[in-house]
Short mmCIF file of C-alpha atoms in Angstrom, two decimals:
data_model
loop_
_atom_site.label_atom_id
_atom_site.label_comp_id
_atom_site.label_asym_id
_atom_site.label_seq_id
_atom_site.Cartn_x
_atom_site.Cartn_y
_atom_site.Cartn_z
CA MET G 1 -39.69 -139.14 -35.88
CA PRO G 2 -40.14 -142.47 -37.71
CA ILE G 3 -38.72 -141.08 -40.98
CA THR G 4 -34.94 -141.48 -41.07
CA VAL G 5 -32.62 -139.79 -43.55
CA ASN G 6 -29.90 -142.24 -44.60
CA LEU G 7 -27.77 -139.53 -46.13
CA ASP G 8 -24.54 -140.56 -44.39
CA VAL G 9 -24.88 -144.13 -45.76
CA MET G 10 -25.35 -142.89 -49.31
CA MET G 11 -22.50 -140.38 -48.93
CA ALA G 12 -20.19 -143.15 -47.77
CA ARG G 13 -21.24 -145.33 -50.74
CA ARG G 14 -20.53 -142.51 -53.19
CA HIS G 15 -17.30 -141.45 -51.39
CA ILE G 16 -18.42 -137.85 -51.16
CA GLY G 17 -17.74 -135.43 -48.33
CA ALA G 18 -20.26 -133.14 -46.65
CA GLY G 19 -18.64 -129.94 -47.92
CA GLU G 20 -18.54 -131.17 -51.51
CA LEU G 21 -22.14 -132.41 -51.41
CA ALA G 22 -23.37 -129.18 -49.85
CA GLU G 23 -21.70 -127.22 -52.62
CA LYS G 24 -23.10 -129.54 -55.33
CA ILE G 25 -26.72 -129.25 -54.15
CA GLY G 26 -26.48 -125.59 -53.20
CA ILE G 27 -27.24 -125.68 -49.48
CA THR G 28 -25.07 -124.65 -46.54
CA PRO G 29 -22.97 -127.28 -44.71
CA ALA G 30 -24.95 -126.41 -41.56
CA ASN G 31 -28.24 -127.29 -43.26
CA LEU G 32 -26.73 -130.48 -44.69
CA SER G 33 -25.62 -131.40 -41.17
CA ILE G 34 -29.23 -130.86 -39.91
CA LEU G 35 -30.43 -133.21 -42.65
CA LYS G 36 -27.69 -135.79 -42.04
CA ASN G 37 -28.30 -135.86 -38.29
CA ASN G 38 -32.07 -136.34 -38.70
CA LYS G 39 -32.85 -132.99 -37.09
CA ALA G 40 -34.82 -131.71 -40.11
CA LYS G 41 -38.60 -131.35 -39.78
CA ALA G 42 -39.25 -131.29 -43.54
CA VAL G 43 -37.37 -131.75 -46.82
CA ARG G 44 -38.20 -129.69 -49.92
CA PHE G 45 -38.73 -131.63 -53.15
CA SER G 46 -36.11 -129.36 -54.76
CA THR G 47 -33.53 -130.42 -52.12
CA LEU G 48 -34.48 -134.08 -52.51
CA GLU G 49 -34.17 -133.78 -56.27
CA ALA G 50 -30.73 -132.14 -55.97
CA LEU G 51 -29.60 -134.85 -53.53
CA CYS G 52 -30.81 -137.64 -55.81
CA ARG G 53 -29.04 -136.02 -58.78
CA ALA G 54 -25.77 -135.47 -56.89
CA LEU G 55 -25.74 -138.94 -55.32
CA ASP G 56 -27.25 -140.74 -58.32
CA CYS G 57 -29.92 -142.45 -56.27
CA GLN G 58 -33.67 -142.61 -55.67
CA PRO G 59 -35.59 -140.82 -52.84
CA GLY G 60 -36.21 -144.24 -51.30
CA ASP G 61 -32.46 -144.74 -50.94
CA LEU G 62 -32.28 -141.62 -48.79
CA LEU G 63 -35.50 -141.85 -46.78
CA GLU G 64 -36.59 -144.75 -44.63
CA TYR G 65 -39.72 -145.29 -42.56
CA ARG G 66 -39.08 -146.97 -39.22
CA PRO G 67 -42.26 -147.30 -37.10
CA GLY G 68 -41.69 -146.30 -33.50
CA PRO G 69 -43.32 -147.88 -30.44
CA ASP G 70 -45.89 -145.01 -30.26
CA ASP G 71 -47.03 -145.36 -33.86
CA ASP G 72 -50.53 -146.81 -34.27
CA VAL G 73 -50.82 -149.66 -36.73
CA PRO G 74 -54.12 -149.36 -38.69
CA MET M 1 -47.89 -87.97 -55.93
CA PRO M 2 -45.93 -91.25 -55.88
CA LYS M 3 -42.72 -89.23 -55.49
CA GLN M 4 -44.16 -87.50 -52.43
CA ASN M 5 -45.12 -90.89 -50.96
CA GLN M 6 -41.62 -92.18 -51.55
CA THR M 7 -40.14 -89.17 -49.73
CA ALA M 8 -42.52 -89.64 -46.83
CA HIS M 9 -41.61 -93.32 -46.70
CA SER M 10 -37.89 -92.56 -46.55
CA LEU M 11 -38.41 -89.93 -43.84
CA TRP M 12 -40.40 -92.27 -41.60
CA ASP M 13 -39.70 -96.00 -41.43
CA ASP M 14 -40.17 -98.91 -39.01
CA ARG M 15 -36.79 -98.31 -37.39
CA LYS M 16 -37.61 -94.70 -36.51
CA SER M 17 -41.01 -95.77 -35.25
CA ILE M 18 -39.42 -98.31 -32.88
CA ALA M 19 -36.78 -95.77 -31.79
CA LEU M 20 -39.51 -93.19 -31.00
CA THR M 21 -41.50 -95.78 -29.04
CA ARG M 22 -38.37 -96.63 -27.04
CA VAL M 23 -37.78 -92.95 -26.24
CA VAL M 24 -41.41 -92.55 -25.14
CA THR M 25 -41.13 -95.73 -23.02
CA VAL M 26 -38.04 -94.36 -21.25
CA ALA M 27 -39.77 -91.00 -20.73
CA ILE M 28 -42.85 -92.69 -19.21
CA PHE M 29 -40.54 -94.80 -17.03
CA PHE M 30 -39.08 -91.62 -15.52
CA VAL M 31 -42.53 -90.04 -15.22
CA CYS M 32 -43.61 -93.13 -13.23
CA ILE M 33 -40.62 -92.72 -10.91
CA ALA M 34 -41.42 -89.03 -10.47
CA VAL M 35 -45.08 -89.81 -9.69
CA ALA M 36 -43.98 -92.51 -7.21
CA ILE M 37 -41.70 -89.97 -5.46
CA MET M 38 -44.55 -87.44 -5.31
CA GLY M 39 -46.98 -90.20 -4.20
CA PRO M 40 -47.56 -88.97 -0.62
CA ALA M 41 -48.17 -85.40 -1.82
CA ILE M 42 -50.64 -86.58 -4.48
CA VAL M 43 -52.54 -88.75 -1.99
CA ASP M 44 -52.65 -85.88 0.56
CA TRP M 45 -53.97 -83.56 -2.16
CA LEU M 46 -56.69 -86.04 -3.15
CA ILE M 47 -57.77 -86.53 0.49
CA ALA M 48 -57.72 -82.79 1.20
CA ARG M 49 -59.93 -82.11 -1.83
CA GLY M 50 -62.41 -84.76 -0.68
CA ARG M 51 -62.02 -86.79 -3.85
CA VAL M 52 -61.61 -90.11 -2.02
CA GLY M 53 -64.82 -92.09 -1.45
CA VAL M 54 -63.88 -93.45 2.00
CA GLN M 55 -62.67 -91.40 4.97
CA GLY M 56 -60.43 -92.55 7.79
CA PRO M 57 -56.84 -92.59 9.02
CA ALA M 58 -55.96 -95.80 7.14
CA VAL M 59 -57.12 -94.49 3.74
CA ARG M 60 -53.87 -92.56 3.15
CA TRP M 61 -51.75 -95.66 3.73
CA VAL M 62 -54.04 -97.91 1.68
CA MET M 63 -53.91 -95.49 -1.25
CA LEU M 64 -50.15 -95.11 -0.93
CA GLY M 65 -49.69 -98.89 -0.80
CA LEU M 66 -51.88 -99.43 -3.86
CA GLY M 67 -50.13 -96.60 -5.67
CA TYR M 68 -46.68 -98.04 -5.03
CA LEU M 69 -47.86 -101.50 -6.03
CA LEU M 70 -49.20 -100.09 -9.30
CA ALA M 71 -45.98 -98.10 -9.81
CA ALA M 72 -43.92 -101.27 -9.37
CA LEU M 73 -46.12 -103.08 -11.92
CA ALA M 74 -45.87 -100.14 -14.33
CA LEU M 75 -42.06 -100.00 -14.05
CA TRP M 76 -41.76 -103.77 -14.55
CA MET M 77 -44.11 -103.58 -17.55
CA LEU M 78 -42.19 -100.63 -19.07
CA TRP M 79 -38.85 -102.40 -18.56
CA ASN M 80 -40.20 -105.47 -20.41
CA LEU M 81 -41.63 -103.24 -23.14
CA PHE M 82 -38.24 -101.55 -23.51
CA ARG M 83 -36.47 -104.93 -23.80
CA PHE M 84 -39.11 -106.08 -26.31
CA LEU M 85 -38.58 -102.98 -28.46
CA THR M 86 -34.78 -103.33 -28.25
CA ARG M 87 -35.08 -106.89 -29.58
CA LEU M 88 -37.36 -105.73 -32.40
CA GLU M 89 -34.80 -103.09 -33.32
CA GLN M 90 -32.06 -105.75 -33.37
CA GLY M 91 -34.18 -107.88 -35.71
CA GLN M 92 -34.90 -110.54 -33.08
CA VAL M 93 -38.63 -110.62 -33.72
CA PHE M 94 -39.71 -114.25 -33.47
CA VAL M 95 -37.61 -115.44 -30.53
CA PRO M 96 -38.86 -117.00 -27.25
CA GLN M 97 -37.73 -113.92 -25.30
CA THR M 98 -40.18 -111.75 -27.25
CA VAL M 99 -43.08 -114.04 -26.36
CA GLU M 100 -41.95 -114.05 -22.72
CA ALA M 101 -41.79 -110.23 -22.67
CA LEU M 102 -45.32 -110.00 -24.08
CA ARG M 103 -46.54 -112.53 -21.49
CA ARG M 104 -45.05 -110.41 -18.69
CA ILE M 105 -46.53 -107.19 -20.11
CA SER M 106 -49.95 -108.84 -20.33
CA ARG M 107 -49.72 -110.14 -16.76
CA CYS M 108 -48.68 -106.71 -15.45
CA CYS M 109 -51.69 -105.12 -17.15
CA ALA M 110 -54.00 -107.84 -15.82
CA ALA M 111 -52.63 -107.41 -12.27
CA ALA M 112 -53.10 -103.63 -12.54
CA ALA M 113 -56.71 -104.21 -13.65
CA VAL M 114 -57.37 -106.55 -10.71
CA ILE M 115 -56.01 -103.91 -8.29
CA CYS M 116 -57.59 -100.85 -9.92
CA ILE M 117 -61.17 -101.95 -10.59
CA PRO M 118 -62.14 -102.74 -6.94
CA SER M 119 -60.12 -99.72 -5.72
CA GLY M 120 -62.03 -97.53 -8.12
CA ALA M 121 -65.35 -98.80 -6.80
CA VAL M 122 -64.40 -98.10 -3.18
CA LEU M 123 -61.72 -95.39 -3.04
CA TYR M 124 -61.33 -93.22 -6.11
CA PHE M 125 -63.44 -93.61 -9.26
CA PRO M 126 -60.73 -92.79 -11.89
CA PHE M 127 -58.88 -95.91 -10.66
CA ALA M 128 -61.75 -98.01 -12.11
CA CYS M 129 -61.33 -96.35 -15.53
CA MET M 130 -57.59 -97.08 -15.38
CA GLY M 131 -58.38 -100.65 -14.38
CA ILE M 132 -60.74 -101.18 -17.31
CA ALA M 133 -58.13 -99.73 -19.70
CA ALA M 134 -55.43 -101.97 -18.17
CA GLY M 135 -57.69 -105.04 -18.45
CA PHE M 136 -58.46 -104.28 -22.09
CA MET M 137 -54.75 -103.78 -22.79
CA ALA M 138 -53.97 -107.11 -21.06
CA LEU M 139 -56.39 -108.88 -23.41
CA ILE M 140 -54.95 -107.21 -26.52
CA VAL M 141 -51.36 -108.00 -25.51
CA GLN M 142 -52.41 -111.59 -24.75
CA VAL M 143 -53.79 -111.94 -28.30
CA VAL M 144 -50.58 -110.44 -29.76
CA LYS M 145 -48.57 -112.86 -27.60
CA HIS M 146 -50.53 -115.81 -29.02
CA ALA M 147 -49.86 -114.53 -32.55
CA PHE M 148 -46.13 -114.27 -31.81
CA GLU M 149 -46.18 -117.76 -30.27
CA GLN M 150 -47.73 -119.21 -33.43
CA ALA M 151 -45.25 -117.32 -35.62
CA LEU M 152 -42.39 -118.65 -33.49
CA LYS M 153 -43.62 -122.23 -34.04
CA MET M 154 -43.89 -121.61 -37.79
CA LYS M 155 -40.40 -120.08 -37.90
CA ASP M 156 -39.03 -123.08 -36.01
CA GLU M 157 -40.67 -125.40 -38.56
CA LEU M 158 -39.33 -123.31 -41.44
CA ASP M 159 -35.80 -123.16 -40.01
CA PHE M 160 -35.69 -126.97 -40.00
CA THR M 161 -37.08 -127.33 -43.50
CA ILE M 162 -34.11 -128.07 -45.73
#
């Protein structure tokens, strides 16, 4: 998937652990791990909002679009 | 009136319905085995009564062979149905094994229809009725299987929505 979640980068910048972040945003560590390892198929706006609030960042700091070789350029 | 409905609801729920279906499935499984054991006697009775459309020494063996083939399909189908119901009872509804069980049940019914319809036309008419019923059941189970397959995809999508 060309959308990458740069959660680990932002977590490292904010010096916050996975357990602490999961607790702050109210999701399970297992779900946070799915998000961190780019296994998620979709992200709820409520989760994104909680992440941005907890990490004091913008959605663009967490999500990145990297076009793959199969992606058509219009 | 609502109180009566509530009582009826508590007396009969989905769990009991599944449990009853499992019991009936097991009972039919043993009935199938019993019928398979009595197969030669049933075929001899049908031939003696002149109910079979074709006469000849090979007819008995053809009917027995078809009967055992259908019994094997029925037992395999019932076993898959039992496993399917057990999973439903355990709450494993939208899992790949459920879809696989439905696929096998549908194929068993379709195979039974393919065997029964021509046999009914040549050997014994009630076979054709059984074949039509089996074919119809195969189609219904196939539709249910597709529905489960779609639900499984949606569940997969939902599970990975954080």
